[in-house]
PDB file of C-alpha atoms in Angstrom:
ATOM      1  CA  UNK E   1     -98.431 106.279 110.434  1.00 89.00           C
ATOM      2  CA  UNK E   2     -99.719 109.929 111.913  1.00 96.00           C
ATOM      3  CA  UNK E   3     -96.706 111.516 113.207  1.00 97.00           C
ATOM      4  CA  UNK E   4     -96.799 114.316 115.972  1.00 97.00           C
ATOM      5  CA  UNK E   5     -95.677 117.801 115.030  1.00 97.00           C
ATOM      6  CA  UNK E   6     -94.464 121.284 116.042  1.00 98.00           C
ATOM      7  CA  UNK E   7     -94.750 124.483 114.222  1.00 98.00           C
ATOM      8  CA  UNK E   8     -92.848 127.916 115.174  1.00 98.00           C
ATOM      9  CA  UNK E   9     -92.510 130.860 112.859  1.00 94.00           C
ATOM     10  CA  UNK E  10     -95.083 132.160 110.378  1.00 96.00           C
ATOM     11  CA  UNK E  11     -98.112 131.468 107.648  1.00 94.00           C
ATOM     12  CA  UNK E  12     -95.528 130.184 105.533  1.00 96.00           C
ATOM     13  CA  UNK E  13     -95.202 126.677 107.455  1.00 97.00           C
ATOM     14  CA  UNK E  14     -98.247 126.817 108.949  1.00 97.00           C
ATOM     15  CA  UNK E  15    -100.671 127.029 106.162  1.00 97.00           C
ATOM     16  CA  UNK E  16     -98.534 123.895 104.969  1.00 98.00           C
ATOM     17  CA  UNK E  17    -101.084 122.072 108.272  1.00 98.00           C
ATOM     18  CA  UNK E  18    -104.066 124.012 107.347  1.00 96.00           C
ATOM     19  CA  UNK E  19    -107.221 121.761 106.034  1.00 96.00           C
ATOM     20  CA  UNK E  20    -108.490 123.850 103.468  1.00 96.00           C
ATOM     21  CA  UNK E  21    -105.075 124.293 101.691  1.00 97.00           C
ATOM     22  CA  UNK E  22    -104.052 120.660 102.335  1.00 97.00           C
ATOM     23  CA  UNK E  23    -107.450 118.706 102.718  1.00 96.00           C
ATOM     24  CA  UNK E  24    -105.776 115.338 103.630  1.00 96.00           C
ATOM     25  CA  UNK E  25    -102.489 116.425 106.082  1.00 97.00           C
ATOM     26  CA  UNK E  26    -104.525 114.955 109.089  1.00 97.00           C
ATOM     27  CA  UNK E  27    -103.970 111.430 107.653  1.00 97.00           C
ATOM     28  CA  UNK E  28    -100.075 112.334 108.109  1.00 97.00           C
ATOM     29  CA  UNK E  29     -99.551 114.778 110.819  1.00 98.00           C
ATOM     30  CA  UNK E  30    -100.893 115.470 113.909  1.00 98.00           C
ATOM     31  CA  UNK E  31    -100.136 119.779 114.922  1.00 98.00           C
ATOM     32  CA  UNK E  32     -99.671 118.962 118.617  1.00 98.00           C
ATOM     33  CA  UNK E  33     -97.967 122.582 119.397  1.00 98.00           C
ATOM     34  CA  UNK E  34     -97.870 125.245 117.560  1.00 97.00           C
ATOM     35  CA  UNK E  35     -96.717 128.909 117.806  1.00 96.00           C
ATOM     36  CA  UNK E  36     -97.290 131.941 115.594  1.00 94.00           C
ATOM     37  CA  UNK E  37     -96.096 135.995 115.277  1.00 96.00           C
ATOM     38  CA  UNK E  38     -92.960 135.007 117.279  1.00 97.00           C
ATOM     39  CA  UNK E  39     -89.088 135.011 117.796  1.00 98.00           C
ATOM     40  CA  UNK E  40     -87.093 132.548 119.059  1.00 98.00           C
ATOM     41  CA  UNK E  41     -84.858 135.291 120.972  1.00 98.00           C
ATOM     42  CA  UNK E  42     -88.426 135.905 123.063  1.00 98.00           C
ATOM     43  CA  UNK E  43     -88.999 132.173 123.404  1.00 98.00           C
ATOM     44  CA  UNK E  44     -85.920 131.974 125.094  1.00 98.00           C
ATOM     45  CA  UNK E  45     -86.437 134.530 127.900  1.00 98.00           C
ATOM     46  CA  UNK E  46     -88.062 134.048 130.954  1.00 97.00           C
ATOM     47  CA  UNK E  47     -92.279 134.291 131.192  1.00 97.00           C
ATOM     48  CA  UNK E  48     -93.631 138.214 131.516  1.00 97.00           C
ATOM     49  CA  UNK E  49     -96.125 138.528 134.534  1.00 96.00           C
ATOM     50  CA  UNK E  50     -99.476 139.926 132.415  1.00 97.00           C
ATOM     51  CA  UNK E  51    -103.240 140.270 133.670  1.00 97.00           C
ATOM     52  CA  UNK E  52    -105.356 138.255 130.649  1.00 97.00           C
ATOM     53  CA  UNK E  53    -107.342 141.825 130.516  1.00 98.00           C
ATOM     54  CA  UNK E  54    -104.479 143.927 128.994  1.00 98.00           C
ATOM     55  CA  UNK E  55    -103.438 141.728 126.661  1.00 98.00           C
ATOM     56  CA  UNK E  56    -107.203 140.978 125.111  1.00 98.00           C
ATOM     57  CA  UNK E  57    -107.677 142.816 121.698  1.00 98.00           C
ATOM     58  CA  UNK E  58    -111.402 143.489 121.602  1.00 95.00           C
ATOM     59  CA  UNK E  59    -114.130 143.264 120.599  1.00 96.00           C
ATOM     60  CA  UNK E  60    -114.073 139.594 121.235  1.00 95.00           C
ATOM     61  CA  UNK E  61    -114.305 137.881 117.811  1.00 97.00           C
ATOM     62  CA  UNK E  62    -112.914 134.600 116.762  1.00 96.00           C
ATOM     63  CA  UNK E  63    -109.962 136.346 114.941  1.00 96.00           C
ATOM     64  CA  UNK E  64    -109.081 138.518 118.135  1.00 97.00           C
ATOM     65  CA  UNK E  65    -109.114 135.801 120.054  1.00 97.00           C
ATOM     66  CA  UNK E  66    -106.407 134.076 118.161  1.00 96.00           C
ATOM     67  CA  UNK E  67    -104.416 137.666 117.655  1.00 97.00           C
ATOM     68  CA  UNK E  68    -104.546 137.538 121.984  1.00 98.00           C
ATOM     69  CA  UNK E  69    -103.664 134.320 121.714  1.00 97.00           C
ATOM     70  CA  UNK E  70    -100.476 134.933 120.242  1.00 97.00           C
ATOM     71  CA  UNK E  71     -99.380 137.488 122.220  1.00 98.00           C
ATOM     72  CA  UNK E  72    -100.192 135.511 125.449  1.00 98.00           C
ATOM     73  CA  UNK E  73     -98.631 132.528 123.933  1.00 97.00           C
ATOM     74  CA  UNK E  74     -95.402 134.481 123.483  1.00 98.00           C
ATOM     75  CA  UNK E  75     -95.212 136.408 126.974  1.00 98.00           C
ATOM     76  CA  UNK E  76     -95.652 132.778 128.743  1.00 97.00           C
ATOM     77  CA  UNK E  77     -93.366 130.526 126.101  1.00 97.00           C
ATOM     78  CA  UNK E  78     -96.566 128.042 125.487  1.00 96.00           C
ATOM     79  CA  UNK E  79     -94.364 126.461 123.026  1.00 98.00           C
ATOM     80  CA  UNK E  80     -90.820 125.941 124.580  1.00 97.00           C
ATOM     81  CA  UNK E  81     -93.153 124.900 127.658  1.00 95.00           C
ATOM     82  CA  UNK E  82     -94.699 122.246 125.474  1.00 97.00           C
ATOM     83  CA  UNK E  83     -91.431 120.652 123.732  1.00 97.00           C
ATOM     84  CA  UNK E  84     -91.020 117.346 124.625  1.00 95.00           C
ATOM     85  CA  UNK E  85     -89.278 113.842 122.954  1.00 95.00           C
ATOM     86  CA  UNK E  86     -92.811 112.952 121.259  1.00 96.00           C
ATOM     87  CA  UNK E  87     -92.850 115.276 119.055  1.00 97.00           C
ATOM     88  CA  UNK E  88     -91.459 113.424 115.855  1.00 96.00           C
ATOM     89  CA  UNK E  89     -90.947 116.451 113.345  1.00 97.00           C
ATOM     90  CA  UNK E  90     -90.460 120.122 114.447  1.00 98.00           C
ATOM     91  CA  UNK E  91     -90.899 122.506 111.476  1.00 98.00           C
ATOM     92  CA  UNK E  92     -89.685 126.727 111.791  1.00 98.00           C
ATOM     93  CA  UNK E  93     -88.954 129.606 109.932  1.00 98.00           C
ATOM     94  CA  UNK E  94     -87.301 132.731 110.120  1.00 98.00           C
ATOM     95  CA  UNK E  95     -89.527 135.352 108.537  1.00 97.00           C
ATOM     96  CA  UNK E  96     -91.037 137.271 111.844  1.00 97.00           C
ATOM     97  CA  UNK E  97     -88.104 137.388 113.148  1.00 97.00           C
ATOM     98  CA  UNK E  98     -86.891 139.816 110.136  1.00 96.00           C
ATOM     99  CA  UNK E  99     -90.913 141.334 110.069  1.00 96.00           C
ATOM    100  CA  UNK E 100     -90.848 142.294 113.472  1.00 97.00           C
ATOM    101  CA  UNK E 101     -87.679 141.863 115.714  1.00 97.00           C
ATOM    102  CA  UNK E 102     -88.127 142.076 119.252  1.00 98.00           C
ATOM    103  CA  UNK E 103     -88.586 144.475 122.750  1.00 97.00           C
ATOM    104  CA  UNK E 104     -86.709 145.237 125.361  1.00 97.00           C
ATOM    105  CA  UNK E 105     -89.455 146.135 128.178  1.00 97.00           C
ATOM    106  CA  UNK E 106     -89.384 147.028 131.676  1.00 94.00           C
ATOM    107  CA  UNK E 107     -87.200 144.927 133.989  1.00 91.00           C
ATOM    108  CA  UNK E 108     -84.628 143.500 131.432  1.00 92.00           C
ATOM    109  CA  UNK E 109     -87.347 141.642 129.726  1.00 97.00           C
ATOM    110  CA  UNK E 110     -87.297 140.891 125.947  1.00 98.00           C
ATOM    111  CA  UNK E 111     -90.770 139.892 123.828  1.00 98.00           C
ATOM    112  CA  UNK E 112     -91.335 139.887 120.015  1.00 98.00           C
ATOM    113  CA  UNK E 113     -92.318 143.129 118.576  1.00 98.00           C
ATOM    114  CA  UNK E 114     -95.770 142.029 117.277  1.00 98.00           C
ATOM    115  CA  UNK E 115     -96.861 145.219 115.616  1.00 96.00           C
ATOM    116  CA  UNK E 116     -99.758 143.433 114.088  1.00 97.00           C
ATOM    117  CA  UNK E 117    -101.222 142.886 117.417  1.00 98.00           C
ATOM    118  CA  UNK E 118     -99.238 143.712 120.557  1.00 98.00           C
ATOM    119  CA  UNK E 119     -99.863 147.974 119.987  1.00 97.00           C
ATOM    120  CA  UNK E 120    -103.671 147.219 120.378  1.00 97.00           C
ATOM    121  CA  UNK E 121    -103.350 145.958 123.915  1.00 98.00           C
ATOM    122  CA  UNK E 122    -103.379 148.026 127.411  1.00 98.00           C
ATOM    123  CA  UNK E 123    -100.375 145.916 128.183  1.00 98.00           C
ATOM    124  CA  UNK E 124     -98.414 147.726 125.733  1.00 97.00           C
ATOM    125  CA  UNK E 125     -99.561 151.360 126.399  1.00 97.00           C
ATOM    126  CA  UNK E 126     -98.611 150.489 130.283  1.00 96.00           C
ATOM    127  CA  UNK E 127     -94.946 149.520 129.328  1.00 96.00           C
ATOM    128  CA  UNK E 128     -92.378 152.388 130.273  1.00 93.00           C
ATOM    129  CA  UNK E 129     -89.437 150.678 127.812  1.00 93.00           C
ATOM    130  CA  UNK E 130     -90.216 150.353 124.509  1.00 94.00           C
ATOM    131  CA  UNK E 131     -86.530 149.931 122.795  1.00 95.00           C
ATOM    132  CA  UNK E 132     -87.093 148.199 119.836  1.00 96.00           C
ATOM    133  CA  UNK E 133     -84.137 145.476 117.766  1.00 97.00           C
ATOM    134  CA  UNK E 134     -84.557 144.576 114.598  1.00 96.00           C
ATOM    135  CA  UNK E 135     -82.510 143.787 111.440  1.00 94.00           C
ATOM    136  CA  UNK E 136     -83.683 147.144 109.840  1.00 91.00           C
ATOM    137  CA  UNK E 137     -81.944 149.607 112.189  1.00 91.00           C
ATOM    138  CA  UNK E 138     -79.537 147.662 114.384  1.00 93.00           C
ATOM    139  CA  UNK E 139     -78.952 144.741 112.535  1.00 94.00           C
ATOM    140  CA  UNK E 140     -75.686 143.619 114.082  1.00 96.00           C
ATOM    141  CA  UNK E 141     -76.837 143.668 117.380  1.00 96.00           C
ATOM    142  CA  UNK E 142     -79.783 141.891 116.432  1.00 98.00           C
ATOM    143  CA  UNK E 143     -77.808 139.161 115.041  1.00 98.00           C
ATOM    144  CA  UNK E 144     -75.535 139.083 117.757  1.00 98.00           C
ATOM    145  CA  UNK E 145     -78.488 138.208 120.211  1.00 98.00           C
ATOM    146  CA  UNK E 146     -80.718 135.997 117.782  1.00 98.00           C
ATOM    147  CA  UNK E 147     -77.333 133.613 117.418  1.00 98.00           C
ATOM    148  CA  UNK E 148     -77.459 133.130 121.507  1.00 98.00           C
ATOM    149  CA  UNK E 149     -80.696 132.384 121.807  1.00 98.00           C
ATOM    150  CA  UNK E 150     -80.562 130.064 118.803  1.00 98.00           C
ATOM    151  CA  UNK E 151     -77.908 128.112 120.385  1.00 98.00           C
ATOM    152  CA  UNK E 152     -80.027 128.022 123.711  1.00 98.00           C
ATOM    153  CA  UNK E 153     -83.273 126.755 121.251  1.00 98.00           C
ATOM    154  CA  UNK E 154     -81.060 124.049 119.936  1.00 98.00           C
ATOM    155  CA  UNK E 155     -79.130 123.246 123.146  1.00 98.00           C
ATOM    156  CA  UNK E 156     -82.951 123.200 124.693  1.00 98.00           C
ATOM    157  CA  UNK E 157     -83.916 120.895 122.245  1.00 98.00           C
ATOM    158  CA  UNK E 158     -80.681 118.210 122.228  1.00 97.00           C
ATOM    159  CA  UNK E 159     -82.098 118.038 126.253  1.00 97.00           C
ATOM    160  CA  UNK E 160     -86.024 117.743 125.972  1.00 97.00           C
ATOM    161  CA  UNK E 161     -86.265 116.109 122.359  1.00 96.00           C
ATOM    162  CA  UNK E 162     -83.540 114.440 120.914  1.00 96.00           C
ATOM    163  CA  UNK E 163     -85.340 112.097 118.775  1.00 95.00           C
ATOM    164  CA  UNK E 164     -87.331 114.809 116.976  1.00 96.00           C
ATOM    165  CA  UNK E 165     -86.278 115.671 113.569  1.00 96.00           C
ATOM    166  CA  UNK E 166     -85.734 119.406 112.937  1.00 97.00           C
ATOM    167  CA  UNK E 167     -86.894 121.092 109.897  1.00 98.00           C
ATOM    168  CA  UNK E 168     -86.199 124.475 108.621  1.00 98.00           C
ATOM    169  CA  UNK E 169     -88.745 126.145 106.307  1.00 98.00           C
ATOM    170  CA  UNK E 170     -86.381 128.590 104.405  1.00 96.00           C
ATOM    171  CA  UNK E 171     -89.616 131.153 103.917  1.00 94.00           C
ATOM    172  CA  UNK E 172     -88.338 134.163 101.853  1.00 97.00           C
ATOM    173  CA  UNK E 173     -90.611 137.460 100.437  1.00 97.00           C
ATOM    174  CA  UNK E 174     -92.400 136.820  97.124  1.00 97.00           C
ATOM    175  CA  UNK E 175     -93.234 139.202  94.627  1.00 97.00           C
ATOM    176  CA  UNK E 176     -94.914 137.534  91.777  1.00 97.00           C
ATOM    177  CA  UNK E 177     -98.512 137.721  91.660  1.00 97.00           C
ATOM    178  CA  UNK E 178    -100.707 134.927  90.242  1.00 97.00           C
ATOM    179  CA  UNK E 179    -103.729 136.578  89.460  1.00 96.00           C
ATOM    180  CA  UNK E 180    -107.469 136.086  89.518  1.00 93.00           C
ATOM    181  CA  UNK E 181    -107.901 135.528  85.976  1.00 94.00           C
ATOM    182  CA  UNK E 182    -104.680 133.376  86.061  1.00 94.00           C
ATOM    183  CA  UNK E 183    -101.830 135.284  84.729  1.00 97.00           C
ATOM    184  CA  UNK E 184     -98.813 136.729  86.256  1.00 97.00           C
ATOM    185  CA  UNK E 185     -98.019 140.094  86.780  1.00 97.00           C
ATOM    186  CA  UNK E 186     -94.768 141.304  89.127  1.00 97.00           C
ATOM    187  CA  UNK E 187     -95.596 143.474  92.716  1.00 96.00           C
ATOM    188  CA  UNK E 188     -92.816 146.480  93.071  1.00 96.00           C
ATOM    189  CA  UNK E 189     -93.237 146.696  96.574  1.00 95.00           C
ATOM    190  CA  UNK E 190     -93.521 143.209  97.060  1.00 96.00           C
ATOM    191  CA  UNK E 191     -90.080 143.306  95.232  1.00 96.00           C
ATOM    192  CA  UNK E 192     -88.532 146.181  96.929  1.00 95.00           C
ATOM    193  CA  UNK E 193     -89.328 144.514 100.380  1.00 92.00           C
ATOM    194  CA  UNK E 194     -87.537 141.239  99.065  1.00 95.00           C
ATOM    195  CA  UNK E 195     -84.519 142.551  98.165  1.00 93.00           C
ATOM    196  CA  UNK E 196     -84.536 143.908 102.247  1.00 90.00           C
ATOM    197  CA  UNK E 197     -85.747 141.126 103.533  1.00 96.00           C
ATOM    198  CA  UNK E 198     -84.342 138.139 102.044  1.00 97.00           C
ATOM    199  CA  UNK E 199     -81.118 138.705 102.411  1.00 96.00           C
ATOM    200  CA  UNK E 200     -81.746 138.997 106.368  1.00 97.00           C
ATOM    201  CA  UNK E 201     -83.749 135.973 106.369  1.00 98.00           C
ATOM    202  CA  UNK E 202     -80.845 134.534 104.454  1.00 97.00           C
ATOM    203  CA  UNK E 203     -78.240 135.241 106.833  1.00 97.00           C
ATOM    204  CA  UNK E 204     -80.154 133.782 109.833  1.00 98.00           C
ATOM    205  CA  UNK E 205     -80.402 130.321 107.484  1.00 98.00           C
ATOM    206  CA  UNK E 206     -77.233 130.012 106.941  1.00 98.00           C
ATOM    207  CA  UNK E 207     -76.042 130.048 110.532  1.00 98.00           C
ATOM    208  CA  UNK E 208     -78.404 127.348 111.351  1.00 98.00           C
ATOM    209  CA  UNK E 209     -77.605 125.400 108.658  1.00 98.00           C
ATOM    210  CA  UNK E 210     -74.308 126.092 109.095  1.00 98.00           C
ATOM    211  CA  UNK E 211     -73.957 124.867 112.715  1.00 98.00           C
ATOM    212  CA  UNK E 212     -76.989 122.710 113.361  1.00 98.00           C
ATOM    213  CA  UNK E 213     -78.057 119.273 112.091  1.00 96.00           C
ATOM    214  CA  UNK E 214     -81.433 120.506 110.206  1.00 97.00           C
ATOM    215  CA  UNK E 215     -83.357 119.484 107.434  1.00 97.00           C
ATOM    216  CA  UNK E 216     -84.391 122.419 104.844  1.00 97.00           C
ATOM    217  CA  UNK E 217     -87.328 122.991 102.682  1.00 97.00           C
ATOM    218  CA  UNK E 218     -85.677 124.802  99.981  1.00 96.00           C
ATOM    219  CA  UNK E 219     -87.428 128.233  98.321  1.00 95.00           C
ATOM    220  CA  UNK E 220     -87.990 128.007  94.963  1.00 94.00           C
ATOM    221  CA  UNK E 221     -87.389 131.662  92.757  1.00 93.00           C
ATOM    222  CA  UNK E 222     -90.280 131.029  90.750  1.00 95.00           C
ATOM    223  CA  UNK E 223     -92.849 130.870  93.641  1.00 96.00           C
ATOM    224  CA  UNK E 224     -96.076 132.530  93.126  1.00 97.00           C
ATOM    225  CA  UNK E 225     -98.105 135.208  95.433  1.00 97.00           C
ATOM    226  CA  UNK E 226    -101.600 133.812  95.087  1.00 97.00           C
ATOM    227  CA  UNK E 227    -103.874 136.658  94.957  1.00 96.00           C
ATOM    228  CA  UNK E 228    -106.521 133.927  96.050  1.00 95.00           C
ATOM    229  CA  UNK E 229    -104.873 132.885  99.315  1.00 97.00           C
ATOM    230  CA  UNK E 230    -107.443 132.310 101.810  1.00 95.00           C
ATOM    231  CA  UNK E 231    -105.688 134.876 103.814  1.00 95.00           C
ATOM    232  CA  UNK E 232    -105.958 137.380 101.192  1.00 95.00           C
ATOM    233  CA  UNK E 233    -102.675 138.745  98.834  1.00 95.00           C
ATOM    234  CA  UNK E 234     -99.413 139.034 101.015  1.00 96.00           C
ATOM    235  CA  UNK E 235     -96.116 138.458  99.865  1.00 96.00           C
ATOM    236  CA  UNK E 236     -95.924 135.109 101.961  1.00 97.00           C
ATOM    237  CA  UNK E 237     -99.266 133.582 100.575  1.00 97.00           C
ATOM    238  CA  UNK E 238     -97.981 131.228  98.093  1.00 98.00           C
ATOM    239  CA  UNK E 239    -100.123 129.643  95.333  1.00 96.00           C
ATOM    240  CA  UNK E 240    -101.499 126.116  96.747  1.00 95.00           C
ATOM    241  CA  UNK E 241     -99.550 123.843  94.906  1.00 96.00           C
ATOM    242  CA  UNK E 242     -96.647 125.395  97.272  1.00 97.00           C
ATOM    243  CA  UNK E 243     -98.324 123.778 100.404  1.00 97.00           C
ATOM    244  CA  UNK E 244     -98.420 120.606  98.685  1.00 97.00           C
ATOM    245  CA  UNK E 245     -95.577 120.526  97.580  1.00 97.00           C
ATOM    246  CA  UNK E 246     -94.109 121.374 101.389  1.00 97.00           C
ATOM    247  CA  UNK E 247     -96.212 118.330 102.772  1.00 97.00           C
ATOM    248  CA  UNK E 248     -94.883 116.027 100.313  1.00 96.00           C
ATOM    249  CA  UNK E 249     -91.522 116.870 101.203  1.00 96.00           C
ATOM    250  CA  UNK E 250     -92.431 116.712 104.660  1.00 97.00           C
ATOM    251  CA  UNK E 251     -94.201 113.419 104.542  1.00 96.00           C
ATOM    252  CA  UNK E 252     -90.269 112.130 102.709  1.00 94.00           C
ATOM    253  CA  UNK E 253     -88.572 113.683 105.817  1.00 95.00           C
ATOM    254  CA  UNK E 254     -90.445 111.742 108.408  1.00 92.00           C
ATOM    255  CA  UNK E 255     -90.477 108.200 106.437  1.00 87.00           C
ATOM    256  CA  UNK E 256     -86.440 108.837 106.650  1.00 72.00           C
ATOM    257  CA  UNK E 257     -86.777 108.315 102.685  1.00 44.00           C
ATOM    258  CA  UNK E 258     -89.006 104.452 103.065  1.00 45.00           C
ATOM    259  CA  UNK E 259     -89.384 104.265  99.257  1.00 43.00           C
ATOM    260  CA  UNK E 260     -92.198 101.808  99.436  1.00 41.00           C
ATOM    261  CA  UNK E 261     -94.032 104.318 101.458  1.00 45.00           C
ATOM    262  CA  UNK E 262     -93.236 107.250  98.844  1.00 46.00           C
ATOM    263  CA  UNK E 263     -94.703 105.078  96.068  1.00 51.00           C
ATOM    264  CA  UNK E 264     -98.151 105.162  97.833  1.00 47.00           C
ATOM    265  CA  UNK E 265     -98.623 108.745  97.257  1.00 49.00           C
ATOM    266  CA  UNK E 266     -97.759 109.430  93.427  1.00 51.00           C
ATOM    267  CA  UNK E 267    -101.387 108.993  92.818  1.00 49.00           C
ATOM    268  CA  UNK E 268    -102.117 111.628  95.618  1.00 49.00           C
ATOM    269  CA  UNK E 269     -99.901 114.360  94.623  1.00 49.00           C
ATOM    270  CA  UNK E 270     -98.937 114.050  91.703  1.00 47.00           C
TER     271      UNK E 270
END
């Protein structure tokens, strides 16, 4: 059986849906919505107005497409839009919202602070409020407002698809590097910035966990930077067998534990 799936969050869940890390998810899943470079607290605000010209990053390449993708994506909530009861398995993470935070904007308006792509766009350099909130430098009243909109997400979700299994991908900051030549050497500032921003990504687990019926992909200490991620070296570009591993577990989730089923992939992944 295929089974239809939903992504939010970052690289970290997915690259887990991504055929040239995991060759064979197709025969599995089928990605039927998927978000990226965004934060729940913007997906539960209202659509910004925007002209498609200020918000295109140019030139026009298949990468900036995708990076004005995003940002148009999270301006008109593509994804809340697309939530609906046959979507079987709906996978997120909490990692942008620690790497970037959100915007307050003109006319009471919030949006994720995409700093990786939004600051290239005339839509930006027209706004007159700019007031950022993040966990860095106002982290309790960044908590305060990512808990509400949470709560909306999940009361949004009990309405519109409550047959879909959720999953939380419990993405944290890496900073051991597998290397080319295949050994392992530790990244300081991949190491400072985990000690920052794990234990924010942390806290916004637990209250999920806490008051929500999830499932969790557990992050293992002893994951591994690949410095041959397809994406390049980042401190969320795990080593392969991480994806692998996350599909496998995924695969479990969906089955609702069908042991027969399980026994048919030993020879796959293991």
């Amino acid at each position: 059986m295929v089974y239809n799936i939903a992504v939010f969050g970052s690289c970290v869940s997915r690259d887990i849906f991504y055929s040239k890390i995991n060759h064979n998810y197709k025969e599995y899943f089928n990605v039927v919505l998927s978000s990226q470079r965004g934060s729940i607290i913007s997906l539960m605000q209202h659509p910004v107005e925007f002209r498609i010209e200020d918000i295109a990053i140019l030139p026009e390449s298949q990468v900036n497409n995708s990076r004005t993708r995003f940002i148009k994506e999270d301006l008109n909530k593509h994804f809340l839009n697309g939530l609906n009861n046959n979507i079987d398995l709906l996978i997120f993470d909490n990692y942008f919202e620690d790497r970037f935070g959100v915007l307050e904007i003109d006319n009471n308006q919030i949006i994720t602070n995409n700093e990786w792509d939004l600051l290239e766009t005339e839509f930006y350099n027209n706004l007159k409020i700019k007031n950022p909130l993040n966990m860095r430098t106002n982290k309790k009243d960044y908590f305060k407002l990512w808990c509400e909109n949470v709560d909306l997400f999940f009361d949004y979700l009990d309405t519109h698809c409550p047959d879909t299994k959720i999953v939380l991908n419990e993405a944290r900051v890496a900073y051991n590097v597998l290397k080319k030549d295949k050994t392992v050497e530790s990244n300081k500032y991949y190491k400072k910035e985990s000690k920052l921003r794990n234990k924010n990504i942390k806290r916004l687990d637990k209250y999920i966990i806490k008051n929500y019926d999830v499932n969790c992909l557990k992050f293992d200490n002893k994951t591994l930077v690949d410095e041959n991620h397809i994406w390049g070296i980042g401190p969320v570009h795990y080593e392969n067998k991480v994806y692998a591993d996350r599909l496998h577990e995924l695969i479990q989730i969906s089955e609702n534990n069908n042991l027969t089923f399980l026994d048919k992939l030993k020879n796959i992944f293991h």
